[in-house]
Short mmCIF file of C-alpha atoms (C1' of nucleotides) in Angstrom, two decimals:
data_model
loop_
_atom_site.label_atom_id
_atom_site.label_comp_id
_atom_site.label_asym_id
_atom_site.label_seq_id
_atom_site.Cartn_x
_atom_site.Cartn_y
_atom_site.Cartn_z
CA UNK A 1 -7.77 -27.71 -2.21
CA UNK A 2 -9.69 -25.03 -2.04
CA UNK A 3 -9.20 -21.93 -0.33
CA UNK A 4 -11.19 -18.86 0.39
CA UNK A 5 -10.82 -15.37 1.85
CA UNK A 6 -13.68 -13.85 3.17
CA UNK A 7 -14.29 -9.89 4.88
CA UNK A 8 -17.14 -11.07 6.89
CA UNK A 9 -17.30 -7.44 8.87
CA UNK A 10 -18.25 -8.83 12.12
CA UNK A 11 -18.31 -12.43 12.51
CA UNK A 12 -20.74 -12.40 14.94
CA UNK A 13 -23.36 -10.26 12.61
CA UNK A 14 -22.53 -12.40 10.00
CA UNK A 15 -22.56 -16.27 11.70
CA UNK A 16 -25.62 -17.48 9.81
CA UNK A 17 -24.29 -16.56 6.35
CA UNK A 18 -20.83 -17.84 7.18
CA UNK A 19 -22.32 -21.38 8.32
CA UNK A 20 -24.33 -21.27 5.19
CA UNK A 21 -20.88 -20.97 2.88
CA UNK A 22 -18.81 -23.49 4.54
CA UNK A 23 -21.98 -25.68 3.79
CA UNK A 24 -22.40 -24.97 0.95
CA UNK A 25 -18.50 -24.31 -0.80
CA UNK A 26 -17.39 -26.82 1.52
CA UNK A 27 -13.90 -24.36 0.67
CA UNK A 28 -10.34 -26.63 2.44
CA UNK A 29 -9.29 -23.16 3.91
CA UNK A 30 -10.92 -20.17 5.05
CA UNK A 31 -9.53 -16.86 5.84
CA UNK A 32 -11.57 -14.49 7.84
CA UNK A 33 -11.00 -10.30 8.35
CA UNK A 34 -12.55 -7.98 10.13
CA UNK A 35 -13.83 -10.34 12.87
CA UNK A 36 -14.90 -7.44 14.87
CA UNK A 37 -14.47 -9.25 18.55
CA UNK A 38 -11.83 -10.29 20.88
CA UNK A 39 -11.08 -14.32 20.67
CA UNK A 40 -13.15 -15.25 23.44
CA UNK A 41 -15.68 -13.94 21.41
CA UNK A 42 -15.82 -15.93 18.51
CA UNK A 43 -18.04 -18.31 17.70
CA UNK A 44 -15.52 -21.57 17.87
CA UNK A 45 -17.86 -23.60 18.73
CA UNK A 46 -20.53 -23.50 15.42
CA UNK A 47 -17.58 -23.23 13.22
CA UNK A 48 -16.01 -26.51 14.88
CA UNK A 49 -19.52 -28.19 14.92
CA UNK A 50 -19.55 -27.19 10.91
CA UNK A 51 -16.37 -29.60 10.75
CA UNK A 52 -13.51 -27.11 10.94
CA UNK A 53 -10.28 -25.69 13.38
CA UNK A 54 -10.16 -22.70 14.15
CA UNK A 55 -7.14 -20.05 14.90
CA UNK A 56 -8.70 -16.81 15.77
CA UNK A 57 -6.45 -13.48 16.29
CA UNK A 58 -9.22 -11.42 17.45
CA UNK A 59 -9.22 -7.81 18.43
CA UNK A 60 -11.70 -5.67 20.28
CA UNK A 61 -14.58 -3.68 18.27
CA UNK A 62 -12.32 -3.63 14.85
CA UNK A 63 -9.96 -5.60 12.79
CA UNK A 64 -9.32 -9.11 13.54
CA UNK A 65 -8.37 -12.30 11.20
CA UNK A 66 -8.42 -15.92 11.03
CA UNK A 67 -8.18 -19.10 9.48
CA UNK A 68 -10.27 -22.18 9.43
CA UNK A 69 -9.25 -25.35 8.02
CA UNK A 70 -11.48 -28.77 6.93
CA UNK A 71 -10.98 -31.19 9.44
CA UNK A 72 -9.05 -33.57 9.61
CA UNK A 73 -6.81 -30.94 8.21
CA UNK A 74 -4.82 -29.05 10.92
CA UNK A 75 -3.38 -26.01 11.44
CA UNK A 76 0.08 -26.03 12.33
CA UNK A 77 3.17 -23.27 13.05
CA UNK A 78 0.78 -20.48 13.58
CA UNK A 79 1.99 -17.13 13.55
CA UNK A 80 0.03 -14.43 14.81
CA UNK A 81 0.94 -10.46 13.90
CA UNK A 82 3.08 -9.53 11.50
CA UNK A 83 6.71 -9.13 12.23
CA UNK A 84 9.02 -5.58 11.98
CA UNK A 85 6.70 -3.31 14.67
CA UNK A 86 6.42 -5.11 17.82
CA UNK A 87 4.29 -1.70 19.04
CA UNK A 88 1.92 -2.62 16.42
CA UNK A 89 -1.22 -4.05 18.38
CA UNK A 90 -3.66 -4.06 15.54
CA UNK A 91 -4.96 -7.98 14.72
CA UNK A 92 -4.45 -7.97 10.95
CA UNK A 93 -2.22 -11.09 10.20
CA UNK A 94 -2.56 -14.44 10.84
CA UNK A 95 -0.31 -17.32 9.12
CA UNK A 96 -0.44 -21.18 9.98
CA UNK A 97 0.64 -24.58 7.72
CA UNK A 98 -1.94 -27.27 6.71
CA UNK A 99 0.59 -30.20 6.16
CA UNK A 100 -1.73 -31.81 3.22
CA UNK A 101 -1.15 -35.59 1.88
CA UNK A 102 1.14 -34.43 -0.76
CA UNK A 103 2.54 -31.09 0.22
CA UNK A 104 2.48 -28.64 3.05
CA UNK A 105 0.42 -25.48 2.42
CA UNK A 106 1.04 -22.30 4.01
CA UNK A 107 -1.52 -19.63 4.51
CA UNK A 108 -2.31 -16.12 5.72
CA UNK A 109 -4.96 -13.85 6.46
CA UNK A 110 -4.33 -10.28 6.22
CA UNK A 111 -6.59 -7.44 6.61
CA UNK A 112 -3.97 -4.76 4.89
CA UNK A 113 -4.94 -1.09 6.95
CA UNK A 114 -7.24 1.10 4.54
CA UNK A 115 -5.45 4.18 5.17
CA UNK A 116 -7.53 7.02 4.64
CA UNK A 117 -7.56 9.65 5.13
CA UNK A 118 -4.54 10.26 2.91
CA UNK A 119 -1.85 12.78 4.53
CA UNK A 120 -2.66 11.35 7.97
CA UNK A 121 -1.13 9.01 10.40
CA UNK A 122 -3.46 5.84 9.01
CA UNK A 123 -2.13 6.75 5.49
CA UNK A 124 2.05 6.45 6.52
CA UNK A 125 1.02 2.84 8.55
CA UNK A 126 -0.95 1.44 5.74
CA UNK A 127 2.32 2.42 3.58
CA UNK A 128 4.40 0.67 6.26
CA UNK A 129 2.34 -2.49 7.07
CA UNK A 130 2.75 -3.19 2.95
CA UNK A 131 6.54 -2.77 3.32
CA UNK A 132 6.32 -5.18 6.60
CA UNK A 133 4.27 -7.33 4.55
CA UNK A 134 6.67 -7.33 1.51
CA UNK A 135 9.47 -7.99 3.78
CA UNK A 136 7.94 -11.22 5.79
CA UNK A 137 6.60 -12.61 2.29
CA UNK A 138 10.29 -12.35 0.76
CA UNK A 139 11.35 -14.54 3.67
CA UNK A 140 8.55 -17.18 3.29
CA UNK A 141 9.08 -17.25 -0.34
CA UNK A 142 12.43 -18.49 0.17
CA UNK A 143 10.92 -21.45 1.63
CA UNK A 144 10.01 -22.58 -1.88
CA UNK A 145 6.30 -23.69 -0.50
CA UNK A 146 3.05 -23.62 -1.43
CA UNK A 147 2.20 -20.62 -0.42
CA UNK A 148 -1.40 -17.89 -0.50
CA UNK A 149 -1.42 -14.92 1.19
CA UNK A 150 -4.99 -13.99 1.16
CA UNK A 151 -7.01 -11.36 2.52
CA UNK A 152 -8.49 -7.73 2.32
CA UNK A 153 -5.21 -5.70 0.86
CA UNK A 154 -8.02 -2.53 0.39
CA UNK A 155 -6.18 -2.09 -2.73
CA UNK A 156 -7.44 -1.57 -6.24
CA UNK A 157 -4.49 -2.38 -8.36
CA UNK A 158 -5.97 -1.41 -11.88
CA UNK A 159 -8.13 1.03 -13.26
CA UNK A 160 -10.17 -2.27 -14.87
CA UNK A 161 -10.85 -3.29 -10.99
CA UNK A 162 -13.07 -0.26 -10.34
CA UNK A 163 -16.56 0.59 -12.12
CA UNK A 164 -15.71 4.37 -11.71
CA UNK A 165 -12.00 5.11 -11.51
CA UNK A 166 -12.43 8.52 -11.79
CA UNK A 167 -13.94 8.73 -7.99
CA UNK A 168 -11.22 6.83 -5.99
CA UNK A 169 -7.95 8.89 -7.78
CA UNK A 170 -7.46 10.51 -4.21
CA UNK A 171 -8.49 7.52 -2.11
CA UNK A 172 -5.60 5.56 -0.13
CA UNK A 173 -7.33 2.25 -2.30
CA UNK A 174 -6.15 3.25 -5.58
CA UNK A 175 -3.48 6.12 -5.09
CA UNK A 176 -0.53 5.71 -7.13
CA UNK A 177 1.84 5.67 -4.46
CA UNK A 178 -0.27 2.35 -3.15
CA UNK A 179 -0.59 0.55 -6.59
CA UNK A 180 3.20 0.64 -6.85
CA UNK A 181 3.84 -0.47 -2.78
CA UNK A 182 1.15 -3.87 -3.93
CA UNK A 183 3.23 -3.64 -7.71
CA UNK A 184 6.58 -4.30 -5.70
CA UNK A 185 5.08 -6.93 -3.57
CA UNK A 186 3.95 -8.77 -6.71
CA UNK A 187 7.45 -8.48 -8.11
CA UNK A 188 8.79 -10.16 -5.65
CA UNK A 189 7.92 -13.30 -7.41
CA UNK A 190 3.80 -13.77 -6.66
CA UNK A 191 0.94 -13.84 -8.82
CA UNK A 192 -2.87 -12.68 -8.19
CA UNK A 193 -4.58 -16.21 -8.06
CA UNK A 194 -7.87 -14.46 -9.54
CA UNK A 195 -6.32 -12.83 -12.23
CA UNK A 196 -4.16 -15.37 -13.11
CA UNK A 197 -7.59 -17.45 -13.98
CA UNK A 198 -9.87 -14.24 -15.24
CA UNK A 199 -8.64 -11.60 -17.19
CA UNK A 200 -12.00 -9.84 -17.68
CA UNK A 201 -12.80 -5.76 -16.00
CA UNK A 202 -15.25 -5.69 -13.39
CA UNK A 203 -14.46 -8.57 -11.18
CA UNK A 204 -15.38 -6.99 -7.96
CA UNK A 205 -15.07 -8.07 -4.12
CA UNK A 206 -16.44 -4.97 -2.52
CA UNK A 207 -19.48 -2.79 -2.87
CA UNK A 208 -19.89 -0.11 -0.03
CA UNK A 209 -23.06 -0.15 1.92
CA UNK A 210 -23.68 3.54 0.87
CA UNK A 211 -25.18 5.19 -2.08
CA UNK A 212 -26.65 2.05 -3.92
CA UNK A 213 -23.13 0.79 -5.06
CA UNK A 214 -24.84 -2.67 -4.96
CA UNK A 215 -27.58 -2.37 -7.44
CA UNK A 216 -25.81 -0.12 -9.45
CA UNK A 217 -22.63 -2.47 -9.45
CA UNK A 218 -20.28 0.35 -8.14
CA UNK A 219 -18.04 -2.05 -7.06
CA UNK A 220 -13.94 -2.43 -6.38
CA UNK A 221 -11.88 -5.21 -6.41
CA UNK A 222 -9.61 -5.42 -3.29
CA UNK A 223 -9.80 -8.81 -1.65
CA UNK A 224 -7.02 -10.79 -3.58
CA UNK A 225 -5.29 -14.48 -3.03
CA UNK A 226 -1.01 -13.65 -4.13
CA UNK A 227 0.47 -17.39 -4.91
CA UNK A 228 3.88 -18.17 -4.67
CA UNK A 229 5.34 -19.98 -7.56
CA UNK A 230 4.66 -23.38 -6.25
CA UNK A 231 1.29 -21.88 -5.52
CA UNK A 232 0.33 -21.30 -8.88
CA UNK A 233 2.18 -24.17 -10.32
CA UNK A 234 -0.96 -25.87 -8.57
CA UNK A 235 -3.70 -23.33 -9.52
CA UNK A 236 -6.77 -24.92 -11.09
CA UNK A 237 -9.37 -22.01 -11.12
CA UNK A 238 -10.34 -19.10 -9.21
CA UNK A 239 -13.65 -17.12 -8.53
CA UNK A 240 -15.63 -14.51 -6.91
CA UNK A 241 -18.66 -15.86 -4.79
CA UNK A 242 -20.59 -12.87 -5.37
CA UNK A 243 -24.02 -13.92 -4.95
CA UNK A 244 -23.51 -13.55 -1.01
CA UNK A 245 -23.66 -10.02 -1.59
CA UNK A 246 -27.34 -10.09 -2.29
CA UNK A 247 -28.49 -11.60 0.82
CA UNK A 248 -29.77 -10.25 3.96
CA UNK A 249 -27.65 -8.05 5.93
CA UNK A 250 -24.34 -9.12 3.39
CA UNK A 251 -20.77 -8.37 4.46
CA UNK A 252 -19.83 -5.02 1.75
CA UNK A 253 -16.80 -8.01 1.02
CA UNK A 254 -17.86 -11.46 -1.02
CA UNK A 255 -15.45 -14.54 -0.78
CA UNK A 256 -13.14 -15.27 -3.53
CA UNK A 257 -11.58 -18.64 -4.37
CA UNK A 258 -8.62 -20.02 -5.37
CA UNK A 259 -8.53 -23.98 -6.54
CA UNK A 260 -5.20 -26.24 -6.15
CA UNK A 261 -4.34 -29.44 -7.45
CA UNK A 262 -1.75 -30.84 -4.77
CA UNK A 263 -1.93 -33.81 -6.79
"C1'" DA B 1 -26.87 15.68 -3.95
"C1'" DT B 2 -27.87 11.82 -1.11
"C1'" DG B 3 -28.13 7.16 0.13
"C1'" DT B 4 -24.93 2.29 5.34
"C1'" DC B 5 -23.31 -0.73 8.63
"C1'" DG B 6 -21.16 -2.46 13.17
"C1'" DC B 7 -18.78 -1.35 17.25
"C1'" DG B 8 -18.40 0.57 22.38
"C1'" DC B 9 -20.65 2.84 25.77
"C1'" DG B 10 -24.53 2.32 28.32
"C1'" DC B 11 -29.68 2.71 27.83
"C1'" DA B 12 -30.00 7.13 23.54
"C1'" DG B 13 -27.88 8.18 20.32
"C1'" DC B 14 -23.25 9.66 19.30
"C1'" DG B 15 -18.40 9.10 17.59
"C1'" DC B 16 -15.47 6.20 15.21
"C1'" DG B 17 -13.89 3.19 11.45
"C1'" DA B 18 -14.75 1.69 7.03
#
DNA sequence: ATGTCGCGCGCAGCGCGA
């Protein structure tokens, strides 16, 4: 099984390129950020045609996740939001189960807040959505499943996951105080699916639209697939897609890719 | 030193978020 998360920044702006991958990765499971509409909105219908369900939690103008899954795989006990702040309204999470042949697989999408400026409001509720986040994934883990919690943290855990290091010490990415809040999530007993596979620097997911960080390779690396134990007990491979940055009117994210064997 | 997108609102181009 393969499974993919993807920050498409706007689904709609990016439909053509997103048909194009499912084509041509053909990935089991895809989860989608930054959707960028309300679920009315999104474009069910092409996805479905390209052979896959849908579970949209859509938002209007910003944020916004989802998950697709390859028929005639379904998605099943779909959460949407993430629990510990009912007053949050923000569409970042998204969680269902594809019950597989062998063994059910769950999955989330998460668009983790990016927090800056630091010292502000959006810097305390990106600190709190990653102890909510820590939280619900202690509880699934005790489910002992399969389980990948995918998506856009907008964290750079390591110095070797940013071409210039020196120019995000002050950013809410890559401060020290948000290293150690994804550190503790780790510890909790999950594994980064890419790094797990790839040990080498300058594996990135993101390059900003600004400032030529694309042809320079300016890059960060902040889209990430955690795997429970049973998760990576099953990993095969993982990679970075990242010739879908060099198209046409790219997302500033590329997919990554984790591999299973459910045997 | 600077460099970009996509959104809503509303019909130009600004403010916001990233």
């Amino acid at each position: 099984m393969r499974i993919t998360t993807w920050n498409v920044n706007s689904v709609k702006q990016r439909l053509a390129h997103l048909l194009a991958f499912l084509a041509e990765a053909q990935p089991d499971v895809v989860c989608l950020q930054e959707l960028k509409c309300v679920d009315d909105a999104f474009p069910r219908t092409e996805v479905e045609e390209a052979g896959y369900v849908v579970a949209t939690h859509g938002q209007k103008a910003f944020n916004g996740v989802a998950l697709l899954a390859r028929r005639p795989l379904p998605l099943q006990e779909i959460r949407r939001g993430l629990p510990g702040d009912a007053a949050d309204e923000q569409a970042r999470y998204i969680e269902a189960v594809i019950p597989t042949a062998t063994v059910p697989v769950r999955v989330a999408s998460i668009y983790l807040p990016n927090g800056n400026p630091v010292g502000t409001p959006k810097y305390d509720y990106k600190l709190a959505f990653m102890r909510r986040l820590q939280a619900h994934a202690v509880s699934l883990r005790a489910r002992e499943e399969v389980l990948v919690l995918a998506g856009d943290y907008n964290v750079i855990p390591e110095p070797e996951d940013v071409a210039d290091p020196a120019a995000w010490v002050n950013d809410a990415l890559f401060l020290p105080q948000t290293r150690a809040a994804f550190r503790s999530l780790i510890n909790e007993g999950f594994t980064d699916g890419l790094r797990a596979c790839d040990g080498r620097p300058g594996l990135y997911s993101f390059w900003d639209y600004q400032a030529g960080c694309w042809p320079r390779n300016q890059g960060i690396r902040i889209d990430h697939l955690l795997l429970s134990p049973q998760a990576l007990d099953r990993l095969v491979s993982a990679s970075v897609q990242k010739h879908l940055r060099g198209l046409e009117k790219p997302s500033d994210h590329v997919p990554v890719t984790v591999e299973l064997d459910l045997g």
